[in-house]
Amino acid sequence: MQLTKQTLNQRTDHVYDVLVVGGGAAGLSAGIYLQRYLLSTLIIDKGKARSFWMQELHNYLGLPPETPGRAVLKQGKDHYLSLEGDYLNAYVEEVIDEGETFAVKVRIGRNHPTYEVFHTRYLIAASGIIDHLPQLGDMKNVFDYAGHNLHVCLICDGYEMRNQRVGVFGSSEGSLQVAFPLGWFTPHITLFTNGAFAVGDDLRDRFAAAGYTLNEQPIHQFLGENHQMSGVELADGSMVDLDAGLISMGSKYHADYLQGIDLDYKGGNLVTDTMNRTSHPRIFAVGDLKVGMNQVVIAAADGANAATQIWRDIRRTEGTRRVPVAA
Ligand SMILES: Cc1cc2nc3c(=O)[nH]c(=O)nc-3n(C[C@H](O)[C@H](O)[C@H](O)COP(=O)(O)OP(=O)(O)OC[C@H]3O[C@@H](n4cnc5c(N)ncnc54)[C@H](O)[C@@H]3O)c2cc1C
């Protein structure tokens, strides 16, 4: 059920089989599989998933290519709740390993928060990442276009940008190199540093050889209307016309709550085995937070893998039968 401040006390003494941090594509997929394995599950989600920000899911088998991410989330949450899983809108602050179980400290509400601790035998980290965006004076101007034709994912949206005039917005020399795989889709590429970093001679020569334009001026604002970006205005008042943009500025990894637990990471991503188990035997990681491709189809498959491996673990230690846990 959807837990609220009023119904929480029915659950704080309960030891869940699995607590899932994050209710995006990966966490909801895990939750659906877990409930169908008759395991008691709590999904805790703070909202604003990458899946929510995705205006159109273009490449998922069985769904129309303009399906909005929020529709996938709503359908997934309804499906999970129909299987009697528990769901709470809250922020997971800390996970403490108690040996057989984990204590999960949660903050509920923003303005007048309350705090609760839940207990679980297994934990699935499905908390994802969030993309860094260009920092302009007016951030609303960035939010107007980001996720529409100001893309953040080449794999997702390279096809949308084919043969278009595309601006690449980077945060470092390395991040601008996304231009080379983007060149598979379009030759019309302008690279923007926003005046924030220098580009060395080697890379400058490679961009020139590929026919890409380098623009090193600070950006004043994106131009366009109805969430369709049509160019940028630079600080000196000049304009650059564009059909689309690709932001390549790295991401924030949502894993602060795991700081007290020794886990293997590669960069900010959690390292897992093929069934999504991390270096801790009772912690699994799924979706964008773990090493691998950041795609909905991968997130959904990760959820299925993690849930199935946890079911196998529990079944092998408990025996062969379990009746559903009463609400
Ligand atoms: C603009 C855009 C377009 C995209 N287009 C496509 C596409 O066309 N095709 C495709 O396959 N993929 C696309 N993607 C990528 C896709 O959205 C991600 O791969 C997918 O959403 C990953 O799912 P996830 O469950 O791992 O993470 P998310 O969907 O980000 O869900 C993680 C959830 O965990 C929550 N959370 C984080 N920390 C905490 C915490 N401490 N406590 C509680 N909750 C927490 C977050 O708020 C979030 O709700 C796109 C992404 C973006 C941003």
Coordinates of C-alpha atoms and ligand atoms in Angstrom, one line a residue:
M1 CA 0.0 0.0 0.0
Q2 CA 1.0 3.7 -0.3
L3 CA 2.3 4.5 3.1
T4 CA 1.6 7.9 4.7
K5 CA 2.6 9.6 7.9
Q6 CA -0.7 8.2 9.3
T7 CA -0.2 4.6 8.3
L8 CA 3.6 4.3 8.9
N9 CA 3.3 3.0 12.4
Q10 CA 1.8 -0.2 11.0
R11 CA 5.1 -1.0 9.4
T12 CA 8.0 0.3 11.5
D13 CA 8.1 -3.0 13.5
H14 CA 8.1 -5.1 10.4
V15 CA 11.3 -6.6 8.9
Y16 CA 10.9 -6.4 5.2
D17 CA 12.5 -9.0 3.0
V18 CA 13.7 -6.2 0.6
L19 CA 13.8 -2.5 0.8
V20 CA 14.3 -0.7 -2.6
V21 CA 15.8 2.8 -2.5
G22 CA 14.3 4.5 -5.6
G23 CA 11.1 4.1 -7.5
G24 CA 12.3 4.7 -11.0
A25 CA 12.3 2.1 -13.8
A26 CA 14.8 -0.1 -12.1
G27 CA 13.2 0.0 -8.6
L28 CA 9.7 -0.5 -9.8
S29 CA 10.7 -3.4 -12.0
A30 CA 12.5 -5.0 -9.0
G31 CA 9.4 -4.4 -6.8
I32 CA 7.0 -6.1 -9.3
Y33 CA 9.2 -9.2 -9.4
L34 CA 9.7 -9.3 -5.7
Q35 CA 6.0 -9.1 -4.9
R36 CA 5.4 -11.8 -7.4
Y37 CA 7.9 -14.0 -5.6
L38 CA 5.8 -13.4 -2.4
L39 CA 8.5 -11.3 -0.8
S40 CA 7.6 -8.3 1.4
T41 CA 8.9 -5.2 -0.3
L42 CA 9.1 -1.5 0.5
I43 CA 10.0 1.0 -2.2
I44 CA 11.1 4.4 -0.9
D45 CA 11.3 7.2 -3.5
K46 CA 12.1 10.9 -3.2
G47 CA 10.6 11.7 -6.7
K48 CA 12.1 13.5 -9.7
A49 CA 13.5 10.4 -11.3
R50 CA 15.4 10.5 -14.5
S51 CA 12.6 8.4 -15.9
F52 CA 10.2 11.3 -15.0
W53 CA 12.4 13.8 -16.8
M54 CA 12.4 11.7 -19.9
Q55 CA 9.8 13.3 -22.1
E56 CA 9.7 10.5 -24.6
L57 CA 10.9 6.9 -24.3
H58 CA 12.0 6.2 -27.9
N59 CA 13.4 2.7 -27.9
Y60 CA 11.4 0.4 -25.6
L61 CA 10.0 -2.7 -27.1
G62 CA 6.2 -2.8 -27.0
L63 CA 5.7 0.9 -26.1
P64 CA 4.9 3.7 -28.7
P65 CA 8.1 5.7 -29.3
E66 CA 6.6 8.9 -27.8
T67 CA 5.7 7.3 -24.5
P68 CA 6.5 9.8 -21.7
G69 CA 8.6 8.6 -18.8
R70 CA 6.0 9.7 -16.3
A71 CA 3.5 7.4 -17.9
V72 CA 5.9 4.5 -17.5
L73 CA 6.4 5.4 -13.8
K74 CA 2.6 5.7 -13.1
Q75 CA 1.9 2.4 -14.8
G76 CA 4.8 0.7 -13.0
K77 CA 3.7 2.1 -9.6
D78 CA 0.1 1.1 -10.1
H79 CA 1.2 -2.4 -11.1
Y80 CA 3.5 -2.7 -8.0
L81 CA 0.8 -1.4 -5.6
S82 CA -1.7 -3.9 -7.2
L83 CA 0.6 -6.6 -6.0
E84 CA 0.4 -5.3 -2.4
G85 CA 3.9 -3.9 -2.2
D86 CA 4.5 -1.0 0.2
Y87 CA 5.6 2.4 -1.3
L88 CA 6.6 5.5 0.6
N89 CA 7.5 9.0 -0.7
A90 CA 10.5 9.9 1.4
Y91 CA 14.3 10.4 1.3
V92 CA 16.7 7.6 2.5
E93 CA 19.4 9.3 4.5
E94 CA 21.5 6.4 5.8
V95 CA 21.8 2.6 5.7
I96 CA 23.4 0.8 8.7
D97 CA 24.4 -2.8 8.4
E98 CA 23.2 -4.6 11.6
G99 CA 24.5 -8.1 10.6
E100 CA 21.3 -10.0 9.6
T101 CA 19.4 -6.9 8.8
F102 CA 19.8 -3.3 7.7
A103 CA 18.4 -0.3 9.5
V104 CA 17.3 2.3 7.0
K105 CA 16.9 5.9 8.2
V106 CA 14.4 7.9 6.3
R107 CA 13.3 11.5 6.2
I108 CA 9.6 12.1 5.4
G109 CA 8.4 15.5 4.2
R110 CA 10.3 18.6 3.4
N111 CA 9.0 21.5 5.4
H112 CA 8.1 19.8 8.7
P113 CA 10.0 16.5 8.3
T114 CA 9.6 13.4 10.5
Y115 CA 12.1 10.6 10.7
E116 CA 11.6 6.9 10.7
V117 CA 13.8 3.8 10.7
F118 CA 12.8 0.7 8.7
H119 CA 14.4 -2.8 8.9
T120 CA 15.1 -5.1 6.0
R121 CA 17.1 -8.2 5.2
Y122 CA 18.1 -7.2 1.7
L123 CA 18.6 -3.8 0.1
I124 CA 18.4 -2.8 -3.6
A125 CA 20.0 0.5 -4.5
A126 CA 17.9 1.8 -7.4
S127 CA 18.5 5.5 -6.7
G128 CA 20.0 6.4 -10.1
I129 CA 21.9 9.5 -11.1
I130 CA 21.0 13.0 -12.2
D131 CA 22.6 14.9 -15.0
H132 CA 24.6 18.1 -14.4
L133 CA 23.3 20.9 -16.5
P134 CA 24.8 24.2 -17.8
Q135 CA 24.8 26.7 -15.0
L136 CA 23.3 29.9 -16.6
G137 CA 22.1 33.0 -14.8
D138 CA 18.5 31.9 -15.3
M139 CA 18.2 28.2 -14.7
K140 CA 14.5 28.2 -15.7
N141 CA 15.8 28.9 -19.2
V142 CA 17.8 25.7 -19.1
F143 CA 14.9 23.6 -17.6
D144 CA 12.6 24.9 -20.4
Y145 CA 14.5 22.9 -22.9
A146 CA 16.5 20.1 -21.1
G147 CA 14.9 16.7 -21.8
H148 CA 13.1 18.1 -24.8
N149 CA 15.4 18.8 -27.8
L150 CA 18.3 19.8 -25.4
H151 CA 19.2 16.1 -24.9
V152 CA 21.4 14.5 -22.2
C153 CA 21.8 11.0 -23.7
L154 CA 23.4 10.2 -27.0
I155 CA 22.3 6.5 -27.0
C156 CA 18.7 7.6 -26.4
D157 CA 18.5 10.5 -28.7
G158 CA 21.3 10.3 -31.4
Y159 CA 18.7 9.2 -33.8
E160 CA 16.6 12.3 -33.1
M161 CA 19.6 14.5 -33.9
R162 CA 20.4 12.8 -37.3
N163 CA 21.6 15.4 -39.8
Q164 CA 20.7 18.3 -37.5
R165 CA 22.7 21.3 -36.4
V166 CA 23.7 20.2 -32.8
G167 CA 25.3 22.2 -30.0
V168 CA 27.4 20.1 -27.6
F169 CA 27.6 21.6 -24.1
G170 CA 30.5 20.3 -22.1
S171 CA 32.1 20.8 -18.7
S172 CA 35.7 19.7 -19.6
E173 CA 37.8 18.7 -22.6
G174 CA 37.0 15.0 -22.0
S175 CA 33.2 15.7 -22.0
L176 CA 33.4 17.4 -25.4
Q177 CA 34.7 14.3 -27.0
V178 CA 31.1 13.0 -27.1
A179 CA 31.2 14.9 -30.4
F180 CA 33.0 12.0 -32.1
P181 CA 30.3 9.4 -31.6
L182 CA 27.7 12.1 -32.2
G183 CA 29.4 12.5 -35.6
W184 CA 27.9 9.1 -36.5
F185 CA 24.5 10.9 -36.6
T186 CA 25.3 14.4 -37.9
P187 CA 28.3 16.3 -39.2
H188 CA 26.9 19.7 -38.2
I189 CA 28.4 20.1 -34.7
T190 CA 29.3 23.1 -32.6
L191 CA 31.1 22.6 -29.4
F192 CA 30.5 25.1 -26.5
T193 CA 32.8 25.5 -23.5
N194 CA 30.7 28.4 -22.1
G195 CA 34.0 30.1 -21.3
A196 CA 34.6 27.6 -18.5
F197 CA 37.6 25.6 -19.5
A198 CA 40.5 25.5 -22.1
V199 CA 40.8 23.2 -25.0
G200 CA 44.3 21.9 -25.8
D201 CA 45.9 22.0 -29.3
D202 CA 45.5 18.3 -30.0
L203 CA 41.8 18.2 -29.4
R204 CA 41.4 21.5 -31.2
D205 CA 43.1 20.0 -34.3
R206 CA 40.9 16.8 -34.1
F207 CA 37.7 18.9 -33.9
A208 CA 38.9 21.0 -36.9
A209 CA 39.8 17.9 -38.9
A210 CA 36.3 16.5 -38.2
G211 CA 34.7 19.8 -39.4
Y212 CA 33.3 20.8 -36.0
T213 CA 33.2 24.4 -34.8
L214 CA 34.5 25.3 -31.3
N215 CA 32.8 28.2 -29.5
E216 CA 34.5 29.3 -26.3
Q217 CA 32.4 32.3 -25.3
P218 CA 30.2 32.4 -22.2
I219 CA 26.5 31.6 -23.0
H220 CA 23.8 34.1 -21.9
Q221 CA 20.7 32.0 -22.7
F222 CA 19.1 29.3 -24.8
L223 CA 16.6 30.6 -27.4
G224 CA 13.4 28.9 -28.6
E225 CA 9.8 28.4 -27.7
N226 CA 7.4 25.7 -26.6
H227 CA 10.3 23.7 -25.1
Q228 CA 12.0 23.6 -28.5
M229 CA 15.5 25.1 -28.3
S230 CA 16.5 26.9 -31.6
G231 CA 19.9 28.3 -30.6
V232 CA 22.0 30.1 -28.1
E233 CA 22.6 33.8 -27.4
L234 CA 26.2 34.4 -26.3
A235 CA 27.3 36.9 -23.7
D236 CA 28.4 39.3 -26.4
G237 CA 24.8 39.3 -27.8
S238 CA 25.6 37.2 -30.9
M239 CA 23.4 34.2 -31.7
V240 CA 24.1 30.6 -32.9
D241 CA 21.3 28.8 -34.7
L242 CA 20.8 25.2 -33.7
D243 CA 18.2 22.4 -34.2
A244 CA 19.1 20.5 -31.0
G245 CA 21.6 20.3 -28.2
L246 CA 23.5 17.6 -26.3
I247 CA 24.6 18.2 -22.7
S248 CA 27.6 16.3 -21.7
M249 CA 28.5 17.4 -18.2
G250 CA 28.6 14.2 -16.1
S251 CA 26.2 13.3 -13.4
K252 CA 25.6 13.3 -9.6
Y253 CA 25.4 9.7 -8.2
H254 CA 22.6 9.2 -5.7
A255 CA 24.5 7.0 -3.3
D256 CA 25.2 9.1 -0.2
Y257 CA 23.1 6.9 2.0
L258 CA 25.6 4.0 1.4
Q259 CA 28.6 5.9 2.6
G260 CA 28.9 3.9 5.8
I261 CA 29.1 0.6 4.0
D262 CA 32.3 -0.6 2.2
L263 CA 31.3 -1.3 -1.4
D264 CA 33.2 -1.5 -4.7
Y265 CA 32.7 1.5 -7.1
K266 CA 34.0 2.3 -10.5
G267 CA 33.9 6.1 -10.8
G268 CA 30.5 6.8 -9.1
N269 CA 28.9 3.6 -10.2
L270 CA 28.4 0.6 -8.1
V271 CA 30.2 -2.6 -9.3
T272 CA 27.9 -5.7 -9.5
D273 CA 28.0 -9.2 -10.7
T274 CA 25.7 -10.4 -13.5
M275 CA 22.7 -10.8 -11.1
N276 CA 23.3 -7.2 -9.8
R277 CA 24.8 -8.2 -6.5
T278 CA 27.3 -5.7 -5.2
S279 CA 30.4 -6.6 -3.2
H280 CA 28.1 -6.8 -0.1
P281 CA 26.1 -10.1 -0.3
R282 CA 22.8 -8.5 0.7
I283 CA 23.0 -5.3 -1.3
F284 CA 22.1 -5.2 -4.9
A285 CA 22.4 -2.2 -7.3
V286 CA 20.2 -1.7 -10.4
G287 CA 19.7 0.9 -13.2
D288 CA 21.8 3.9 -13.8
L289 CA 23.6 3.8 -10.4
K290 CA 25.5 0.6 -11.3
V291 CA 28.1 0.1 -14.0
G292 CA 26.5 -0.3 -17.4
M293 CA 24.3 1.3 -20.0
N294 CA 21.9 4.0 -18.7
Q295 CA 18.7 2.8 -20.5
V296 CA 15.2 1.9 -19.3
V297 CA 15.4 -1.6 -20.8
I298 CA 18.6 -2.3 -18.9
A299 CA 17.1 -0.8 -15.6
A300 CA 14.0 -3.0 -16.0
A301 CA 16.1 -6.1 -16.6
D302 CA 18.4 -5.3 -13.7
G303 CA 15.3 -5.2 -11.4
A304 CA 14.3 -8.6 -12.6
N305 CA 17.8 -10.0 -12.1
A306 CA 18.2 -8.6 -8.6
A307 CA 14.8 -9.7 -7.4
T308 CA 15.3 -13.2 -8.8
Q309 CA 18.6 -13.6 -7.1
I310 CA 17.3 -12.4 -3.8
W311 CA 14.3 -14.9 -4.1
R312 CA 16.8 -17.7 -4.7
D313 CA 18.9 -16.7 -1.7
I314 CA 15.9 -16.5 0.6
R315 CA 14.3 -19.7 -0.8
R316 CA 17.5 -21.6 -0.3
T317 CA 17.9 -20.5 3.4
E318 CA 14.2 -20.7 4.3
G319 CA 13.0 -23.8 2.4
T320 CA 10.6 -24.2 -0.4
R321 CA 7.2 -22.6 0.6
R322 CA 6.0 -19.2 1.8
V323 CA 2.5 -17.8 2.1
P324 CA 2.1 -14.1 1.3
V325 CA 2.9 -11.8 4.2
A326 CA -0.3 -10.4 5.7
A327 CA -0.7 -6.7 5.4
Ligands
LIG1 C1 16.0 13.4 -20.7 C2 16.2 12.0 -20.7 C3 15.8 11.2 -21.8 C4 16.0 9.8 -21.8 N1 15.6 9.1 -22.8 C5 15.7 7.7 -22.8 C6 15.2 6.9 -23.8 O1 14.7 7.4 -24.8 N2 15.4 5.6 -23.7 C7 16.0 5.0 -22.6 O2 16.0 3.8 -22.6 N3 16.4 5.8 -21.6 C8 16.3 7.1 -21.7 N4 16.8 7.9 -20.6 C9 17.6 7.2 -19.5 C10 16.6 6.6 -18.5 O3 15.7 7.7 -18.1 C11 17.3 6.0 -17.4 O4 18.2 5.0 -17.8 C12 16.4 5.3 -16.4 O5 15.5 6.3 -15.9 C13 17.1 4.8 -15.2 O6 16.2 4.3 -14.2 P1 16.6 4.2 -12.7 O7 15.5 3.5 -12.0 O8 18.0 3.6 -12.6 O9 16.8 5.7 -12.2 P2 15.7 6.8 -12.0 O10 14.6 6.7 -13.1 O11 16.4 8.1 -12.0 O12 15.0 6.5 -10.6 C14 15.8 6.7 -9.4 C15 14.8 7.2 -8.3 O13 15.5 7.1 -7.0 C16 15.2 8.3 -6.3 N5 16.2 8.5 -5.3 C17 17.5 8.9 -5.4 N6 18.1 9.0 -4.2 C18 17.2 8.7 -3.3 C19 17.2 8.6 -1.8 N7 18.3 8.9 -1.1 N8 16.0 8.2 -1.2 C20 14.9 7.9 -1.9 N9 14.8 8.0 -3.3 C21 16.0 8.3 -3.9 C22 15.3 9.4 -7.4 O14 14.6 10.5 -7.0 C23 14.5 8.6 -8.5 O15 13.1 8.8 -8.3 C24 16.7 9.2 -20.6 C25 17.1 10.0 -19.5 C26 16.8 11.4 -19.6 C27 17.3 12.2 -18.4

